[in-house]
C-alpha positions as a printed Julia matrix, in Angstrom:
227×3 Matrix{Float64}:
 29.29  127.47  223.42
 26.95  126.38  221.23
 25.96  129.78  219.45
 29.42  129.65  218.27
 28.25  126.8   215.72
 25.03  128.93  214.15
 25.2   130.41  210.81
 26.42  133.45  211.37
 29.57  132.7   213.23
 31.05  129.98  210.98
 33.56  132.26  208.85
 35.85  132.13  211.89
 36.62  128.63  211.01
 38.08  129.51  207.44
 39.28  133.03  208.73
 41.13  130.78  211.91
 42.63  128.84  209.37
 43.75  131.74  206.92
 45.46  133.18  210.2
 47.59  130.41  210.66
 48.62  129.48  207.22
 49.56  133.3   206.54
 52.12  132.44  209.08
 54.05  131.14  205.83
 54.36  134.65  204.55
 56.63  135.6   207.04
 58.76  131.92  207.59
 59.59  131.63  203.64
 60.39  135.2   203.12
 57.03  136.0   200.85
 57.34  139.8   199.5
 56.21  142.21  201.21
 52.31  142.71  199.74
 51.86  139.03  201.01
 53.38  139.63  204.51
 50.89  143.0   204.51
 48.14  140.69  203.69
 48.74  137.99  206.3
 48.85  141.22  209.05
 45.1   142.16  207.58
 44.0   138.42  208.29
 45.54  138.46  211.97
 44.0   141.52  212.74
 40.67  140.83  211.05
 40.67  137.79  213.12
 41.63  139.83  216.12
 38.87  142.54  215.99
 36.2   139.31  215.24
 37.61  137.46  218.76
 37.11  141.07  220.54
 33.81  142.01  218.58
 32.22  138.65  219.73
 33.86  138.47  223.26
 32.87  142.03  223.99
 29.4   141.01  223.18
 29.3   138.02  225.0
 31.77  138.38  228.38
 34.23  141.23  228.16
 31.62  143.51  229.1
 30.09  142.89  231.97
 33.54  141.22  233.25
 35.74  142.56  236.71
 32.77  144.62  237.73
 32.29  146.58  234.5
 28.82  147.1   233.28
 29.54  148.63  229.81
 26.55  148.3   226.6
 27.14  145.14  224.62
 27.2   147.53  221.62
 30.5   146.72  219.75
 30.19  149.19  216.8
 33.47  150.74  218.38
 35.18  147.51  217.54
 33.92  147.35  214.07
 33.95  151.09  213.47
 37.59  151.42  214.48
 38.62  148.19  212.21
 37.38  149.15  209.16
 39.75  152.34  209.17
 42.71  149.78  209.84
 41.47  147.28  207.29
 41.47  150.26  204.71
 44.84  151.41  205.83
 46.27  148.08  205.21
 44.4   146.74  201.82
 45.34  150.09  200.4
 48.76  149.45  201.19
 48.72  146.11  199.3
 47.54  147.46  196.18
 49.65  150.45  196.43
 52.46  147.33  196.45
 51.0   145.27  193.74
 49.57  148.31  190.98
 52.5   149.52  188.74
 50.78  152.6   187.74
 52.9   155.86  189.22
 50.07  157.9   189.01
 47.34  155.15  189.97
 49.84  154.71  193.24
 49.71  158.42  193.91
 45.81  158.56  193.78
 45.78  155.62  196.42
 47.66  157.36  198.41
 46.03  160.7   199.1
 42.54  159.0   198.56
 43.85  156.66  201.84
 44.77  159.81  203.76
 41.71  161.37  203.02
 39.64  158.99  203.56
 41.61  157.74  207.18
 41.05  161.54  208.63
 37.79  161.81  207.43
 37.01  158.0   208.78
 38.33  159.44  212.41
 36.61  162.33  212.41
 33.35  160.53  211.82
 34.51  157.73  214.74
 35.37  160.42  217.18
 33.18  163.83  216.21
 30.48  162.87  213.53
 28.19  160.05  214.24
 30.44  158.46  216.96
 32.3   155.13  217.88
 29.17  153.82  219.04
 27.01  154.26  216.11
 27.8   152.3   212.66
 29.93  154.64  211.15
 28.16  154.54  207.41
 29.76  157.57  205.61
 33.16  156.54  206.52
 32.16  152.79  205.8
 30.63  153.31  202.67
 34.05  155.23  201.41
 36.17  152.42  201.98
 33.75  149.9   200.67
 33.82  152.46  197.36
 37.62  152.88  197.55
 38.16  149.18  197.79
 36.2   148.15  194.53
 37.51  150.87  192.9
 41.39  149.37  193.83
 40.31  145.7   192.65
 39.27  146.91  189.5
 42.88  148.74  189.06
 44.43  145.46  189.87
 41.6   144.02  187.44
 42.52  145.7   184.42
 46.37  145.47  185.22
 46.12  142.12  185.17
 44.52  142.04  181.63
 46.96  144.9   180.25
 50.23  143.06  181.49
 52.39  141.57  178.89
 53.29  138.54  180.7
 51.45  135.33  181.91
 50.67  134.09  185.28
 48.59  130.93  186.24
 45.69  133.23  188.03
 44.12  130.38  189.97
 47.69  129.57  191.45
 48.24  133.63  192.36
 47.34  134.31  196.16
 46.96  138.04  195.05
 44.17  136.65  192.94
 41.97  135.66  195.34
 42.34  138.3   197.82
 41.12  140.73  195.39
 38.34  138.4   194.27
 37.18  137.95  198.02
 37.62  141.66  198.25
 35.76  142.6   195.2
 33.26  140.09  195.84
 32.17  141.11  199.71
 32.41  144.88  198.88
 30.0   144.84  195.68
 27.48  142.29  197.73
 27.65  144.53  201.24
 27.83  148.55  199.66
 24.16  147.98  198.88
 23.12  146.48  202.03
 25.01  149.11  204.05
 23.07  152.05  201.83
 19.85  150.39  202.26
 19.94  148.98  205.48
 18.9   152.18  207.75
 16.08  152.79  205.48
 14.84  149.03  205.41
 15.39  148.87  209.37
 12.9   151.49  209.97
 10.62  150.45  207.09
 10.85  146.77  206.34
 12.55  144.83  208.7
 12.21  141.59  207.54
 13.62  142.58  204.57
 16.75  144.26  206.36
 17.1   140.86  208.25
 17.31  138.92  205.26
 19.99  141.4   203.76
 22.21  140.3   206.87
 21.77  136.38  206.36
 22.87  137.49  202.82
 25.74  139.48  204.32
 26.99  136.84  206.43
 27.23  134.23  203.26
 29.66  136.89  201.4
 31.46  137.4   205.06
 31.82  133.22  204.66
 32.58  133.81  200.87
 35.75  136.18  201.06
 36.99  133.92  204.18
 37.24  131.17  202.0
 38.77  133.43  199.33
 41.68  134.2   201.55
 41.79  130.36  203.01
 42.51  129.81  199.01
 45.15  132.26  198.86
 47.33  131.13  201.44
 47.44  127.7   199.9
 48.88  128.63  196.73
 52.4   130.74  196.35
 53.46  133.68  194.75
 53.55  133.41  191.11
 56.3   135.04  188.41
 54.9   136.53  184.98
 55.88  134.48  182.15
 57.12  136.17  178.99
 54.65  135.55  176.24
């Protein structure tokens, strides 16, 4: 149990609190995008719980003798996460052409990701190709939402809008971890100490995104006010 108090597991606390607070989106009847966000949080929490339990307990329970490798969980979770986040952005982006692009790109990456999972790289290797594609797509979607906010004719209190915090956390994490994903394989072979330092940085941004998600559920949906 003591291992779960080390720094690499610190993100689980704000993630758990986010999941608990997200239940109010259903209880108070918040719009669809916020309820999808709550589903994303619970999916993330369950995936993290399963991945960590697999390493420490589940891989050898009940007479099983499977590998401790939990990448098969994370690789599949990344695809689910993409679909949920793309669905949220589909709800909050207003431009019809952008919506069509979101739908088409998400479907394409999902099909490629499934092929990468089952055929190209396999479930037990880090599906670098599809994960990088997911990261690039989500960064682009975050930028589209920020651009929409800048061009919006009305006024909202930005720091009180849940979707602002969700998008900010997502953008920071995806932007910080993308170089890590691109370079990690090379650095792991050529310069292991630097690769380990990148893992530490990734853990920090993992904690930051969970904090942003927690803050988002401390806010309430804002309605745009005319100028």
